[in-house]
Amino acid sequence: MSNQLILNKKIVNNDWVFLLPVIEQKEVKKQAGKVVMFKVTGENFPEDDDLNKIKLPDVSKILLPLKLYLLRKDEIEKKYSEVGLWLYSHEDFQWLSNLNLDLNKFSVIGIYIEKFADGRIYSLGNLIRRKLKFKNDLRALGDILKDQLFFLDRSGFSSFLIKEGRSAEEAIKGLSDFSHSYQATLDEIPSWRKNLNG
Amino acid sequence: MYKYNQIDQNIVNERVAQYQDQLNRFLKKELTDEEFRPLRLQNGLYIQRHAPMLRVAIPYGLLSSVQLRTLADIADDFDRGYGHFSTRQNIQYNWPKLEDTPKILKKLADVEMHAIQTSGNCIRNITTDPFAGVSPDEVIDTRYIAEILRQWSTFHPEFALLPRKFKISISGSKSDRALIKTHDIGLELIEKNQDLYANIYVGGGLGRTPMIGVLMKELLPIKHLLSYCESIIRIYNLYGRRDNMYKARIKILVKSLGINDFKRQVEADWDNGNASPNMLDDNEIKRVKVFFTSPDYEILESQELENLYSDNKSFVNWLKRNTRPHKQLGYRSVTISLKGKYQSAPGDILSNQMRAVADLADQFSYGEIRSTHEQNLVLADVKETKIYELYESLITNNLAEANIGLVTDIICCPGGDFCSLANAKSIPIAKNIENLFDDYDYIYDLGSISLNISGCMNACGHHHVGNIGILGVDKDGSEWYQITLGGQQGNEASLGKVIGPSFSEEQVPGVVKKILDTYLSLRNDDSELFIDCFTRIGIDPFKQIIYQEEA
Ligand code: SF4
C-alpha cells in the first residue's frame, strides 16, 4: 500500500494505516431495470460477513471502511486512539447522510476509488463538505494520480494518498495546474465576481 | 463575439502546458494507456484507424475570420490540407501526429481557441442555433447564455469524469434549430414580463437507445440555471451506470428512475438553488451579453432579389435554398454548403476554401462565421445588395452548391474510413447517393428533405432524426445498412421508423431513389413535404414498393 501522502499542499509523513479489505471474487448478478449502485469494475465489495472476519491490526491511527466501523463500533473505539472512516465511491450519499453520524468526530474521512475514471469521488467530496458540513481532513484514496488533484482539491479534498509507484513530488504539481477557475465550488466565488474581468 | 480576458487566456495557456506534460509522461511510459486515455480524450484526441484525430472546439459554432485562418494553417502545417466540420459544430483533423498535438493546441490558444472537453466523459461543447442573434423568429439571443455555460462547464471540478459524455444545447427561438430534445440537457429560453427563464428538458439523446427528452422544469429563473444544471449532473454523476457504456447516458438513468423520482432527487439536492455559489447575477449576464450585441446595421431597404435576377436561374435557386431572412431589413443570412460534388466528404473543407470563407466574412459579414450541426457554414449578416457579389466569389471557390435542406445536403459522420468504432463506411454511401442526382430540377422538385448517415449506433450522423436515416450495421463481419423513415428534428422532433431488413452498400442508392420516387408519386402536390407525406401515408407504401421489388 502506498504511503505517499499529500496533506494541505505538502508531502508529509503518513502515520495513518489505511485498511482495505481484500475479498474473494464472487459472481455478481445484475437485475435488469433495477437501480442499484454501479461499481466501475464489477468487482465485489465486502459483505457484513467479510467485515466481521477482518482482524483489526495493532496500530494507533487507522482508516477503516465505514461499514466495518458501524458493525464493530465498540471494539474499534476501545482499540484505537484515533479512527478515520472511508467510503467506497459506490456507497450512497443518501444512506450516509441518513445515518446521522457526527462526521466531525473523526479527524479523517476518506473516499476510495478503484479506477482513475471514477468521477463519483468529486461529487461525494462536494456533498460531504457542503451538505454534511465536514470540517476535518477529507482524503482521496485509491487510484489517485497527479491529474485528479486540481479537481479533487476544488471538490473539497484536503489530502491525497498517491497511488503506489507514482511520485508524490510530481503529483503535487498537479494542484497548481491552473491559476484560475471559472465556476465556484464550496466556499469559493466564481471568477465573474472576482472583479478581474475586463 | 466573446473576447478572452486574462483569465480565459490563462486557462487555455495552462491547459496547453498541462497537456504537454501529460503527453510527455505518456511517451515516457509514466502513464499507462488506460490512464492517458481519459486525459487525451478530454482534449479532443482520439486514436483512430490511421492516425490520431484531433477535435477542436468551436463554442456554440461561432468563429472569427482570424480563427478560421488559423484553422486553415493548422490543416496545412499539421494535417493534409483540409478539416472536417462535425455535427457538434466543431472541426476535426484526421491526420495529425501525436507529437504535434501540443503545438496545434498552442496555435489555437494564440487565437482564443482550444480542444477542451471536445470528447471524453465530460460536458461537451455547448451548442445552439446557428442563426442566434439574427433570426426573425428569435425570442432570446442564446449566445451569451451559451458563453456563460461554456465558462461554467470548462474544467468543472465535479464533472471531469462522468459516467459518459454529456451534451447541452440551447434554443431561444419559436422553432428549435438546436435539437434540444435530443440532448442530455436541452434548454429553451423564454422571456416573461421582461424576465428570462429556462424550460429544461432532460434525457434526450440519439445513439443506441434514442429518446426524446422530457420537460423536467418549467420557467426556471435564469439566475438558477447553473445550480439547477449542477444538481442534474451531480445526481447523474453519482447514480448513472458506470458498468456498461451503452447504458451510461443520463437518459437511461432518467428512464429507470422515472422522471418524477429523478426530479425529486435533483430538487432535493438543488434546494431551490439559494445556497449555490454559482447563482447568476445581472452583472455577470450583462458582462457577457455586451459581447453579443448586434453590429451597427445600416438602415437599408429590402431588395427584390428574385425579380432583379430572374434570368439567372442558378442564382435564384441558390438564393432560395442557401439564404434566409434576417431580423434586420435589407440583410440576409447565407449558408455555405459543405456538401456536394466539390467536397470530398460532407462537412469537409480545404484550407484554401477556409481562407476564402474567412476573407468573405471580413468583406461581407463583420468577420464572423458560424458552423452548423448540419455541417455547413453560415455568414449571418450579409447585405442584400452584396449578396450577388458574394455568390460570385463563392462560385470561384467551389462553395456555391445550392442545396441547403435538400436531399444532397447530407449529414454524415466520418464512418468506417476514419472512425475506429464504425460498423460500416458512411462517406462513400453519401457520395453514391449524391451521384444519383445529376439533375438539379429533380432535387428541387423533391424539396426540403433530410438524409442523415451514421456509421454505427453512436449516431454521430444523427440518422434517427433524418427524414431518411441510414445506419451502418455489421452482419457477420460485412457492412450493411439499415434505413429508417420519418425522423425529424425541431419542435416536432421524432425518431425514424425502421423500414425493414438492411441493405448492402450497392443496394442503398437504388433504395433511396425508390423512396424518393414513391414520395413523388404519392404526395398530394408539391407543397406537401416528404415528412408531411410520410406522416399522412405511413411507412407501408414505402415498404411495399421496396421489398416487393427487392424480392
Ligand atoms: S456514428 Fe459511429 S462510425 Fe460514425 S463517427 Fe460516430 S462513432 Fe464513428
PDB file of C-alpha atoms in Angstrom, chain B residues 193-399:
ATOM      1  CA  ASN B 193     -42.589  40.124 -18.145  1.00  0.00           C
ATOM      2  CA  GLN B 194     -39.067  41.013 -19.240  1.00  0.00           C
ATOM      3  CA  ASP B 195     -37.505  38.346 -17.075  1.00  0.00           C
ATOM      4  CA  LEU B 196     -35.545  35.498 -18.515  1.00  0.00           C
ATOM      5  CA  TYR B 197     -36.458  31.880 -17.780  1.00  0.00           C
ATOM      6  CA  ALA B 198     -35.442  28.452 -18.982  1.00  0.00           C
ATOM      7  CA  ASN B 199     -37.521  25.373 -19.659  1.00  0.00           C
ATOM      8  CA  ILE B 200     -35.356  22.359 -19.020  1.00  0.00           C
ATOM      9  CA  TYR B 201     -35.573  19.146 -20.991  1.00  0.00           C
ATOM     10  CA  VAL B 202     -33.600  16.179 -19.819  1.00  0.00           C
ATOM     11  CA  GLY B 203     -32.706  12.705 -21.009  1.00  0.00           C
ATOM     12  CA  GLY B 204     -32.951  13.115 -24.745  1.00  0.00           C
ATOM     13  CA  GLY B 205     -30.340  11.598 -26.981  1.00  0.00           C
ATOM     14  CA  LEU B 206     -29.613   9.566 -30.054  1.00  0.00           C
ATOM     15  CA  GLY B 207     -27.157   6.677 -30.012  1.00  0.00           C
ATOM     16  CA  ARG B 208     -28.065   3.096 -29.296  1.00  0.00           C
ATOM     17  CA  THR B 209     -31.219   3.912 -27.349  1.00  0.00           C
ATOM     18  CA  PRO B 210     -32.662   7.030 -28.935  1.00  0.00           C
ATOM     19  CA  MET B 211     -35.014   9.024 -26.727  1.00  0.00           C
ATOM     20  CA  ILE B 212     -36.800  12.320 -26.874  1.00  0.00           C
ATOM     21  CA  GLY B 213     -36.063  14.497 -23.851  1.00  0.00           C
ATOM     22  CA  VAL B 214     -38.748  15.194 -21.264  1.00  0.00           C
ATOM     23  CA  LEU B 215     -39.687  18.583 -19.924  1.00  0.00           C
ATOM     24  CA  MET B 216     -38.394  18.468 -16.377  1.00  0.00           C
ATOM     25  CA  LYS B 217     -38.614  22.046 -15.165  1.00  0.00           C
ATOM     26  CA  GLU B 218     -40.689  24.892 -16.451  1.00  0.00           C
ATOM     27  CA  LEU B 219     -39.898  28.558 -16.057  1.00  0.00           C
ATOM     28  CA  LEU B 220     -36.708  28.267 -14.060  1.00  0.00           C
ATOM     29  CA  PRO B 221     -35.486  31.815 -13.333  1.00  0.00           C
ATOM     30  CA  ILE B 222     -32.247  32.301 -15.220  1.00  0.00           C
ATOM     31  CA  LYS B 223     -30.230  33.089 -12.092  1.00  0.00           C
ATOM     32  CA  HIS B 224     -30.668  29.450 -11.064  1.00  0.00           C
ATOM     33  CA  LEU B 225     -29.634  27.989 -14.409  1.00  0.00           C
ATOM     34  CA  LEU B 226     -26.154  26.901 -13.369  1.00  0.00           C
ATOM     35  CA  SER B 227     -27.126  25.490  -9.983  1.00  0.00           C
ATOM     36  CA  TYR B 228     -30.027  23.520 -11.454  1.00  0.00           C
ATOM     37  CA  CYS B 229     -27.835  22.030 -14.177  1.00  0.00           C
ATOM     38  CA  GLU B 230     -25.271  21.235 -11.498  1.00  0.00           C
ATOM     39  CA  SER B 231     -27.819  19.286  -9.483  1.00  0.00           C
ATOM     40  CA  ILE B 232     -28.962  17.348 -12.549  1.00  0.00           C
ATOM     41  CA  ILE B 233     -25.410  16.413 -13.445  1.00  0.00           C
ATOM     42  CA  ARG B 234     -24.487  15.664  -9.828  1.00  0.00           C
ATOM     43  CA  ILE B 235     -27.295  13.124  -9.478  1.00  0.00           C
ATOM     44  CA  TYR B 236     -26.264  11.664 -12.820  1.00  0.00           C
ATOM     45  CA  ASN B 237     -22.599  11.572 -11.799  1.00  0.00           C
ATOM     46  CA  LEU B 238     -23.457   9.648  -8.633  1.00  0.00           C
ATOM     47  CA  TYR B 239     -26.105   7.278  -9.942  1.00  0.00           C
ATOM     48  CA  GLY B 240     -25.571   6.937 -13.673  1.00  0.00           C
ATOM     49  CA  ARG B 241     -24.401   3.487 -14.687  1.00  0.00           C
ATOM     50  CA  ARG B 242     -20.678   3.002 -14.994  1.00  0.00           C
ATOM     51  CA  ASP B 243     -20.596  -0.727 -15.576  1.00  0.00           C
ATOM     52  CA  ASN B 244     -21.897  -0.707 -19.139  1.00  0.00           C
ATOM     53  CA  MET B 245     -21.013   2.118 -21.508  1.00  0.00           C
ATOM     54  CA  TYR B 246     -24.116   1.529 -23.581  1.00  0.00           C
ATOM     55  CA  LYS B 247     -26.346   2.188 -20.590  1.00  0.00           C
ATOM     56  CA  ALA B 248     -24.365   5.022 -19.119  1.00  0.00           C
ATOM     57  CA  ARG B 249     -26.048   8.104 -20.596  1.00  0.00           C
ATOM     58  CA  ILE B 250     -28.365  10.146 -18.405  1.00  0.00           C
ATOM     59  CA  LYS B 251     -31.382   9.091 -20.477  1.00  0.00           C
ATOM     60  CA  ILE B 252     -31.041   5.543 -19.111  1.00  0.00           C
ATOM     61  CA  LEU B 253     -30.960   6.824 -15.528  1.00  0.00           C
ATOM     62  CA  VAL B 254     -33.964   9.072 -16.108  1.00  0.00           C
ATOM     63  CA  LYS B 255     -35.852   6.213 -17.676  1.00  0.00           C
ATOM     64  CA  SER B 256     -35.051   3.691 -14.957  1.00  0.00           C
ATOM     65  CA  LEU B 257     -35.862   6.077 -12.095  1.00  0.00           C
ATOM     66  CA  GLY B 258     -38.782   7.667 -13.876  1.00  0.00           C
ATOM     67  CA  ILE B 259     -38.838  11.399 -14.445  1.00  0.00           C
ATOM     68  CA  ASN B 260     -40.670  12.101 -11.172  1.00  0.00           C
ATOM     69  CA  ASP B 261     -38.225  10.311  -8.951  1.00  0.00           C
ATOM     70  CA  PHE B 262     -35.291  11.727 -10.865  1.00  0.00           C
ATOM     71  CA  LYS B 263     -36.680  15.214 -10.470  1.00  0.00           C
ATOM     72  CA  ARG B 264     -37.324  14.664  -6.763  1.00  0.00           C
ATOM     73  CA  GLN B 265     -33.693  13.698  -6.224  1.00  0.00           C
ATOM     74  CA  VAL B 266     -32.399  16.595  -8.268  1.00  0.00           C
ATOM     75  CA  GLU B 267     -34.555  19.124  -6.491  1.00  0.00           C
ATOM     76  CA  ALA B 268     -33.667  17.742  -3.068  1.00  0.00           C
ATOM     77  CA  ASP B 269     -30.041  18.368  -3.928  1.00  0.00           C
ATOM     78  CA  TRP B 270     -30.740  21.709  -5.562  1.00  0.00           C
ATOM     79  CA  ASP B 271     -32.686  23.007  -2.581  1.00  0.00           C
ATOM     80  CA  ASN B 272     -34.036  25.990  -4.511  1.00  0.00           C
ATOM     81  CA  GLY B 273     -30.541  26.983  -5.526  1.00  0.00           C
ATOM     82  CA  ASN B 274     -30.336  29.735  -2.993  1.00  0.00           C
ATOM     83  CA  ALA B 275     -27.215  28.395  -1.344  1.00  0.00           C
ATOM     84  CA  SER B 276     -25.372  27.925  -4.629  1.00  0.00           C
ATOM     85  CA  PRO B 277     -22.193  29.957  -5.108  1.00  0.00           C
ATOM     86  CA  ASN B 278     -22.907  29.870  -8.832  1.00  0.00           C
ATOM     87  CA  MET B 279     -26.075  31.915  -8.772  1.00  0.00           C
ATOM     88  CA  LEU B 280     -26.008  34.187 -11.790  1.00  0.00           C
ATOM     89  CA  ASP B 281     -26.381  37.870 -11.193  1.00  0.00           C
ATOM     90  CA  ASP B 282     -27.317  40.712 -13.502  1.00  0.00           C
ATOM     91  CA  ASN B 283     -23.749  41.967 -13.611  1.00  0.00           C
ATOM     92  CA  GLU B 284     -22.417  38.741 -14.976  1.00  0.00           C
ATOM     93  CA  ILE B 285     -25.208  38.429 -17.502  1.00  0.00           C
ATOM     94  CA  LYS B 286     -24.571  41.988 -18.625  1.00  0.00           C
ATOM     95  CA  ARG B 287     -20.829  41.500 -18.768  1.00  0.00           C
ATOM     96  CA  VAL B 288     -21.156  38.612 -21.200  1.00  0.00           C
ATOM     97  CA  LYS B 289     -24.140  39.976 -23.077  1.00  0.00           C
ATOM     98  CA  VAL B 290     -22.278  43.046 -24.325  1.00  0.00           C
ATOM     99  CA  PHE B 291     -20.056  40.800 -26.438  1.00  0.00           C
ATOM    100  CA  PHE B 292     -23.084  39.745 -28.426  1.00  0.00           C
ATOM    101  CA  THR B 293     -24.840  42.982 -29.196  1.00  0.00           C
ATOM    102  CA  SER B 294     -25.875  43.481 -32.800  1.00  0.00           C
ATOM    103  CA  PRO B 295     -23.346  45.068 -35.120  1.00  0.00           C
ATOM    104  CA  ASP B 296     -24.120  48.552 -36.425  1.00  0.00           C
ATOM    105  CA  TYR B 297     -26.505  47.556 -39.159  1.00  0.00           C
ATOM    106  CA  GLU B 298     -27.155  50.086 -41.839  1.00  0.00           C
ATOM    107  CA  ILE B 299     -30.694  51.231 -42.451  1.00  0.00           C
ATOM    108  CA  LEU B 300     -31.454  49.574 -45.752  1.00  0.00           C
ATOM    109  CA  GLU B 301     -34.404  48.753 -47.895  1.00  0.00           C
ATOM    110  CA  SER B 302     -35.222  45.224 -48.681  1.00  0.00           C
ATOM    111  CA  GLN B 303     -34.292  44.066 -52.166  1.00  0.00           C
ATOM    112  CA  GLU B 304     -36.434  42.130 -54.588  1.00  0.00           C
ATOM    113  CA  LEU B 305     -33.505  39.910 -55.446  1.00  0.00           C
ATOM    114  CA  GLU B 306     -35.555  37.184 -57.082  1.00  0.00           C
ATOM    115  CA  ASN B 307     -37.073  39.634 -59.513  1.00  0.00           C
ATOM    116  CA  LEU B 308     -33.843  41.502 -60.084  1.00  0.00           C
ATOM    117  CA  TYR B 309     -32.029  38.347 -61.114  1.00  0.00           C
ATOM    118  CA  SER B 310     -34.947  36.378 -62.518  1.00  0.00           C
ATOM    119  CA  ASP B 311     -32.990  35.497 -65.646  1.00  0.00           C
ATOM    120  CA  ASN B 312     -30.249  33.836 -63.581  1.00  0.00           C
ATOM    121  CA  LYS B 313     -31.825  30.564 -62.579  1.00  0.00           C
ATOM    122  CA  SER B 314     -28.812  29.152 -60.709  1.00  0.00           C
ATOM    123  CA  PHE B 315     -28.527  32.272 -58.601  1.00  0.00           C
ATOM    124  CA  VAL B 316     -32.236  32.285 -57.804  1.00  0.00           C
ATOM    125  CA  ASN B 317     -32.068  28.634 -56.797  1.00  0.00           C
ATOM    126  CA  TRP B 318     -29.099  29.335 -54.555  1.00  0.00           C
ATOM    127  CA  LEU B 319     -30.832  32.397 -53.134  1.00  0.00           C
ATOM    128  CA  LYS B 320     -33.916  30.356 -52.304  1.00  0.00           C
ATOM    129  CA  ARG B 321     -32.083  27.445 -50.745  1.00  0.00           C
ATOM    130  CA  ASN B 322     -28.967  28.969 -49.168  1.00  0.00           C
ATOM    131  CA  THR B 323     -30.151  32.274 -47.795  1.00  0.00           C
ATOM    132  CA  ARG B 324     -32.755  33.098 -45.216  1.00  0.00           C
ATOM    133  CA  PRO B 325     -34.452  36.209 -43.876  1.00  0.00           C
ATOM    134  CA  HIS B 326     -32.752  38.359 -41.286  1.00  0.00           C
ATOM    135  CA  LYS B 327     -34.309  40.291 -38.420  1.00  0.00           C
ATOM    136  CA  GLN B 328     -32.787  43.444 -39.908  1.00  0.00           C
ATOM    137  CA  LEU B 329     -34.385  44.806 -43.053  1.00  0.00           C
ATOM    138  CA  GLY B 330     -32.086  44.629 -46.069  1.00  0.00           C
ATOM    139  CA  TYR B 331     -29.907  41.826 -44.715  1.00  0.00           C
ATOM    140  CA  ARG B 332     -29.948  38.065 -45.176  1.00  0.00           C
ATOM    141  CA  SER B 333     -28.092  35.125 -43.630  1.00  0.00           C
ATOM    142  CA  VAL B 334     -26.192  32.961 -46.077  1.00  0.00           C
ATOM    143  CA  THR B 335     -25.406  29.294 -45.643  1.00  0.00           C
ATOM    144  CA  ILE B 336     -22.353  27.979 -47.435  1.00  0.00           C
ATOM    145  CA  SER B 337     -22.871  24.358 -48.320  1.00  0.00           C
ATOM    146  CA  LEU B 338     -20.057  21.940 -47.495  1.00  0.00           C
ATOM    147  CA  LYS B 339     -21.889  19.182 -49.307  1.00  0.00           C
ATOM    148  CA  GLY B 340     -21.845  18.155 -52.892  1.00  0.00           C
ATOM    149  CA  LYS B 341     -19.538  17.365 -55.705  1.00  0.00           C
ATOM    150  CA  TYR B 342     -16.744  19.714 -54.659  1.00  0.00           C
ATOM    151  CA  GLN B 343     -16.290  18.388 -51.123  1.00  0.00           C
ATOM    152  CA  SER B 344     -14.594  15.040 -50.675  1.00  0.00           C
ATOM    153  CA  ALA B 345     -16.984  14.243 -47.815  1.00  0.00           C
ATOM    154  CA  PRO B 346     -19.948  16.050 -46.248  1.00  0.00           C
ATOM    155  CA  GLY B 347     -18.552  18.693 -43.886  1.00  0.00           C
ATOM    156  CA  ASP B 348     -15.046  18.652 -45.371  1.00  0.00           C
ATOM    157  CA  ILE B 349     -13.395  21.887 -46.366  1.00  0.00           C
ATOM    158  CA  LEU B 350      -9.997  22.571 -47.930  1.00  0.00           C
ATOM    159  CA  SER B 351      -7.593  25.005 -46.324  1.00  0.00           C
ATOM    160  CA  ASN B 352      -7.795  27.420 -49.243  1.00  0.00           C
ATOM    161  CA  GLN B 353     -11.581  27.337 -49.008  1.00  0.00           C
ATOM    162  CA  MET B 354     -11.322  28.149 -45.305  1.00  0.00           C
ATOM    163  CA  ARG B 355      -9.193  31.173 -46.139  1.00  0.00           C
ATOM    164  CA  ALA B 356     -11.632  32.195 -48.845  1.00  0.00           C
ATOM    165  CA  VAL B 357     -14.554  31.981 -46.410  1.00  0.00           C
ATOM    166  CA  ALA B 358     -12.564  34.000 -43.859  1.00  0.00           C
ATOM    167  CA  ASP B 359     -11.955  36.710 -46.464  1.00  0.00           C
ATOM    168  CA  LEU B 360     -15.604  36.728 -47.471  1.00  0.00           C
ATOM    169  CA  ALA B 361     -16.625  37.009 -43.833  1.00  0.00           C
ATOM    170  CA  ASP B 362     -14.392  40.068 -43.486  1.00  0.00           C
ATOM    171  CA  GLN B 363     -15.743  41.549 -46.650  1.00  0.00           C
ATOM    172  CA  PHE B 364     -19.445  40.822 -46.219  1.00  0.00           C
ATOM    173  CA  SER B 365     -20.331  39.712 -42.686  1.00  0.00           C
ATOM    174  CA  TYR B 366     -18.458  41.550 -39.909  1.00  0.00           C
ATOM    175  CA  GLY B 367     -15.650  38.973 -39.885  1.00  0.00           C
ATOM    176  CA  GLU B 368     -17.721  36.247 -38.272  1.00  0.00           C
ATOM    177  CA  ILE B 369     -18.556  32.718 -39.371  1.00  0.00           C
ATOM    178  CA  ARG B 370     -20.830  30.140 -37.784  1.00  0.00           C
ATOM    179  CA  SER B 371     -20.726  26.385 -38.145  1.00  0.00           C
ATOM    180  CA  THR B 372     -23.968  24.412 -38.128  1.00  0.00           C
ATOM    181  CA  HIS B 373     -24.790  20.955 -36.854  1.00  0.00           C
ATOM    182  CA  GLU B 374     -25.779  20.167 -40.419  1.00  0.00           C
ATOM    183  CA  GLN B 375     -22.053  20.575 -41.157  1.00  0.00           C
ATOM    184  CA  ASN B 376     -22.301  23.763 -43.182  1.00  0.00           C
ATOM    185  CA  LEU B 377     -21.031  27.302 -42.591  1.00  0.00           C
ATOM    186  CA  VAL B 378     -23.048  30.480 -42.186  1.00  0.00           C
ATOM    187  CA  LEU B 379     -22.322  34.133 -42.900  1.00  0.00           C
ATOM    188  CA  ALA B 380     -25.029  35.622 -40.759  1.00  0.00           C
ATOM    189  CA  ASP B 381     -25.147  39.323 -41.649  1.00  0.00           C
ATOM    190  CA  VAL B 382     -24.916  39.929 -45.376  1.00  0.00           C
ATOM    191  CA  LYS B 383     -26.430  42.986 -47.037  1.00  0.00           C
ATOM    192  CA  GLU B 384     -28.878  42.030 -49.728  1.00  0.00           C
ATOM    193  CA  THR B 385     -27.204  44.491 -52.052  1.00  0.00           C
ATOM    194  CA  LYS B 386     -23.990  42.462 -51.719  1.00  0.00           C
ATOM    195  CA  ILE B 387     -25.485  39.018 -51.994  1.00  0.00           C
ATOM    196  CA  TYR B 388     -24.837  38.600 -55.691  1.00  0.00           C
ATOM    197  CA  GLU B 389     -21.220  39.643 -55.338  1.00  0.00           C
ATOM    198  CA  LEU B 390     -20.795  37.139 -52.519  1.00  0.00           C
ATOM    199  CA  TYR B 391     -22.413  34.449 -54.629  1.00  0.00           C
ATOM    200  CA  GLU B 392     -19.953  35.008 -57.449  1.00  0.00           C
ATOM    201  CA  SER B 393     -16.990  34.721 -55.089  1.00  0.00           C
ATOM    202  CA  LEU B 394     -18.416  31.517 -53.705  1.00  0.00           C
ATOM    203  CA  ILE B 395     -18.652  30.097 -57.209  1.00  0.00           C
ATOM    204  CA  THR B 396     -14.976  30.838 -57.793  1.00  0.00           C
ATOM    205  CA  ASN B 397     -14.155  28.881 -54.661  1.00  0.00           C
ATOM    206  CA  ASN B 398     -16.434  25.947 -55.429  1.00  0.00           C
ATOM    207  CA  LEU B 399     -18.590  26.826 -52.462  1.00  0.00           C
TER     208      LEU B 399
END
